[in-house]
């Protein structure tokens, strides 16, 4: 009797999130790429609060490996730390929303 032991290779982060600066009213996009599809429990956070798909937050996945978060029409209070989590994988980056100052 021959038993084959197959261990699933752990996924790793291929491309980390990058710090992003945008102006008020613009969109901010964060992308994280993992080494293989099928990572479980994918979650996005902004300053410790979980994010969900809605009219200002767009969460998408391409080929099971490229995970993208787009925050639309950002305001100054959206500045903070964006975190991507998938199982034990974690990547974080800073979002800085800059105000527009009009000089008279």
PDB file of C-alpha atoms in Angstrom:
ATOM      1  CA  UNK A   1       0.000   0.000   0.000  1.00  0.00           C
ATOM      2  CA  UNK A   2       1.477   3.300  -1.071  1.00  0.00           C
ATOM      3  CA  UNK A   3       0.215   6.495   0.553  1.00  0.00           C
ATOM      4  CA  UNK A   4       0.845   9.751  -1.224  1.00  0.00           C
ATOM      5  CA  UNK A   5       1.074  12.758   0.996  1.00  0.00           C
ATOM      6  CA  UNK A   6       0.166  15.957  -0.821  1.00  0.00           C
ATOM      7  CA  UNK A   7       0.718  19.200   0.986  1.00  0.00           C
ATOM      8  CA  UNK A   8      -0.847  22.277  -0.422  1.00  0.00           C
ATOM      9  CA  UNK A   9       1.653  25.029  -1.055  1.00  0.00           C
ATOM     10  CA  UNK A  10       1.013  28.106   1.050  1.00  0.00           C
ATOM     11  CA  UNK A  11      -0.016  31.169  -0.903  1.00  0.00           C
ATOM     12  CA  UNK A  12       2.249  34.192  -0.565  1.00  0.00           C
ATOM     13  CA  UNK A  13       1.832  37.849  -1.449  1.00  0.00           C
ATOM     14  CA  UNK A  14       3.460  38.596  -4.799  1.00  0.00           C
ATOM     15  CA  UNK A  15       2.658  42.316  -4.943  1.00  0.00           C
ATOM     16  CA  UNK A  16       2.086  44.327  -1.774  1.00  0.00           C
ATOM     17  CA  UNK A  17      -0.284  47.258  -1.431  1.00  0.00           C
ATOM     18  CA  UNK A  18       1.314  50.613  -2.221  1.00  0.00           C
ATOM     19  CA  UNK A  19       0.892  53.904  -0.365  1.00  0.00           C
ATOM     20  CA  UNK A  20      -1.510  56.129  -2.309  1.00  0.00           C
ATOM     21  CA  UNK A  21      -2.068  59.902  -2.279  1.00  0.00           C
ATOM     22  CA  UNK A  22      -5.211  61.328  -3.887  1.00  0.00           C
ATOM     23  CA  UNK A  23      -7.205  64.534  -3.735  1.00  0.00           C
ATOM     24  CA  UNK A  24     -10.655  64.897  -2.172  1.00  0.00           C
ATOM     25  CA  UNK A  25     -13.333  63.614  -4.556  1.00  0.00           C
ATOM     26  CA  UNK A  26     -10.987  61.296  -6.457  1.00  0.00           C
ATOM     27  CA  UNK A  27     -10.843  57.503  -6.339  1.00  0.00           C
ATOM     28  CA  UNK A  28      -8.093  55.548  -4.594  1.00  0.00           C
ATOM     29  CA  UNK A  29      -7.257  52.056  -5.848  1.00  0.00           C
ATOM     30  CA  UNK A  30      -5.250  49.437  -3.974  1.00  0.00           C
ATOM     31  CA  UNK A  31      -4.133  46.158  -5.546  1.00  0.00           C
ATOM     32  CA  UNK A  32      -2.658  43.087  -3.884  1.00  0.00           C
ATOM     33  CA  UNK A  33      -1.548  40.021  -5.838  1.00  0.00           C
ATOM     34  CA  UNK A  34      -1.229  36.579  -4.280  1.00  0.00           C
ATOM     35  CA  UNK A  35       0.705  33.622  -5.680  1.00  0.00           C
ATOM     36  CA  UNK A  36      -2.247  31.299  -6.233  1.00  0.00           C
ATOM     37  CA  UNK A  37      -6.022  31.426  -6.503  1.00  0.00           C
ATOM     38  CA  UNK A  38      -8.352  30.180  -3.827  1.00  0.00           C
ATOM     39  CA  UNK A  39      -7.079  32.072  -0.787  1.00  0.00           C
ATOM     40  CA  UNK A  40      -9.766  32.056   1.867  1.00  0.00           C
ATOM     41  CA  UNK A  41     -11.338  34.764   4.009  1.00  0.00           C
ATOM     42  CA  UNK A  42     -10.364  37.752   1.881  1.00  0.00           C
ATOM     43  CA  UNK A  43     -11.115  40.959   3.761  1.00  0.00           C
ATOM     44  CA  UNK A  44     -10.302  44.631   3.268  1.00  0.00           C
ATOM     45  CA  UNK A  45     -10.035  47.103   6.156  1.00  0.00           C
ATOM     46  CA  UNK A  46      -9.651  50.853   6.563  1.00  0.00           C
ATOM     47  CA  UNK A  47      -8.181  51.823   9.935  1.00  0.00           C
ATOM     48  CA  UNK A  48      -9.463  48.620  11.521  1.00  0.00           C
ATOM     49  CA  UNK A  49     -13.001  48.823  10.096  1.00  0.00           C
ATOM     50  CA  UNK A  50     -14.019  46.107   7.628  1.00  0.00           C
ATOM     51  CA  UNK A  51     -14.973  47.301   4.130  1.00  0.00           C
ATOM     52  CA  UNK A  52     -17.804  45.877   2.022  1.00  0.00           C
ATOM     53  CA  UNK A  53     -18.929  46.305  -1.575  1.00  0.00           C
ATOM     54  CA  UNK A  54     -21.261  49.293  -1.837  1.00  0.00           C
ATOM     55  CA  UNK A  55     -21.721  52.456  -3.905  1.00  0.00           C
ATOM     56  CA  UNK A  56     -18.438  54.028  -2.713  1.00  0.00           C
ATOM     57  CA  UNK A  57     -16.377  50.880  -2.091  1.00  0.00           C
ATOM     58  CA  UNK A  58     -15.642  48.461  -4.924  1.00  0.00           C
ATOM     59  CA  UNK A  59     -13.969  45.149  -4.092  1.00  0.00           C
ATOM     60  CA  UNK A  60     -13.004  42.868  -6.957  1.00  0.00           C
ATOM     61  CA  UNK A  61     -10.905  39.829  -7.789  1.00  0.00           C
ATOM     62  CA  UNK A  62      -9.294  38.859 -11.085  1.00  0.00           C
ATOM     63  CA  UNK A  63      -8.113  35.306 -11.866  1.00  0.00           C
ATOM     64  CA  UNK A  64      -8.377  34.520  -8.157  1.00  0.00           C
ATOM     65  CA  UNK A  65      -4.981  36.109  -7.550  1.00  0.00           C
ATOM     66  CA  UNK A  66      -5.358  39.867  -8.097  1.00  0.00           C
ATOM     67  CA  UNK A  67      -7.445  41.537  -5.410  1.00  0.00           C
ATOM     68  CA  UNK A  68      -8.461  45.172  -5.882  1.00  0.00           C
ATOM     69  CA  UNK A  69     -10.090  47.734  -3.633  1.00  0.00           C
ATOM     70  CA  UNK A  70     -11.350  51.052  -5.041  1.00  0.00           C
ATOM     71  CA  UNK A  71     -12.574  53.773  -2.717  1.00  0.00           C
ATOM     72  CA  UNK A  72     -14.638  56.277  -4.708  1.00  0.00           C
ATOM     73  CA  UNK A  73     -15.176  59.964  -4.010  1.00  0.00           C
ATOM     74  CA  UNK A  74     -12.825  59.987  -1.021  1.00  0.00           C
ATOM     75  CA  UNK A  75     -12.900  62.642   1.703  1.00  0.00           C
ATOM     76  CA  UNK A  76     -10.190  63.814   4.111  1.00  0.00           C
ATOM     77  CA  UNK A  77     -11.536  61.543   6.854  1.00  0.00           C
ATOM     78  CA  UNK A  78     -10.843  58.507   4.619  1.00  0.00           C
ATOM     79  CA  UNK A  79      -7.093  58.983   5.168  1.00  0.00           C
ATOM     80  CA  UNK A  80      -5.634  56.066   7.087  1.00  0.00           C
ATOM     81  CA  UNK A  81      -4.255  52.567   6.780  1.00  0.00           C
ATOM     82  CA  UNK A  82      -5.739  50.190   4.206  1.00  0.00           C
ATOM     83  CA  UNK A  83      -5.195  46.510   5.005  1.00  0.00           C
ATOM     84  CA  UNK A  84      -5.719  43.420   2.845  1.00  0.00           C
ATOM     85  CA  UNK A  85      -6.107  40.111   4.662  1.00  0.00           C
ATOM     86  CA  UNK A  86      -6.477  36.641   3.197  1.00  0.00           C
ATOM     87  CA  UNK A  87      -6.068  33.872   5.746  1.00  0.00           C
ATOM     88  CA  UNK A  88      -2.654  34.473   7.317  1.00  0.00           C
ATOM     89  CA  UNK A  89      -1.566  36.887   4.560  1.00  0.00           C
ATOM     90  CA  UNK A  90      -1.560  40.586   5.405  1.00  0.00           C
ATOM     91  CA  UNK A  91      -0.522  43.653   3.429  1.00  0.00           C
ATOM     92  CA  UNK A  92      -1.048  47.288   4.452  1.00  0.00           C
ATOM     93  CA  UNK A  93      -0.518  50.717   2.916  1.00  0.00           C
ATOM     94  CA  UNK A  94      -1.322  54.316   3.752  1.00  0.00           C
ATOM     95  CA  UNK A  95      -4.054  56.348   2.085  1.00  0.00           C
ATOM     96  CA  UNK A  96      -3.538  60.102   2.202  1.00  0.00           C
ATOM     97  CA  UNK A  97      -6.447  62.225   0.997  1.00  0.00           C
ATOM     98  CA  UNK A  98      -5.341  65.778   0.274  1.00  0.00           C
ATOM     99  CA  UNK A  99      -7.677  68.725   0.362  1.00  0.00           C
ATOM    100  CA  UNK A 100      -7.918  71.173  -2.506  1.00  0.00           C
ATOM    101  CA  UNK A 101      -7.083  74.694  -1.447  1.00  0.00           C
ATOM    102  CA  UNK A 102      -8.099  77.542  -3.698  1.00  0.00           C
ATOM    103  CA  UNK A 103      -5.895  80.617  -3.539  1.00  0.00           C
ATOM    104  CA  UNK A 104      -7.687  83.915  -4.121  1.00  0.00           C
TER     105      UNK A 104
END
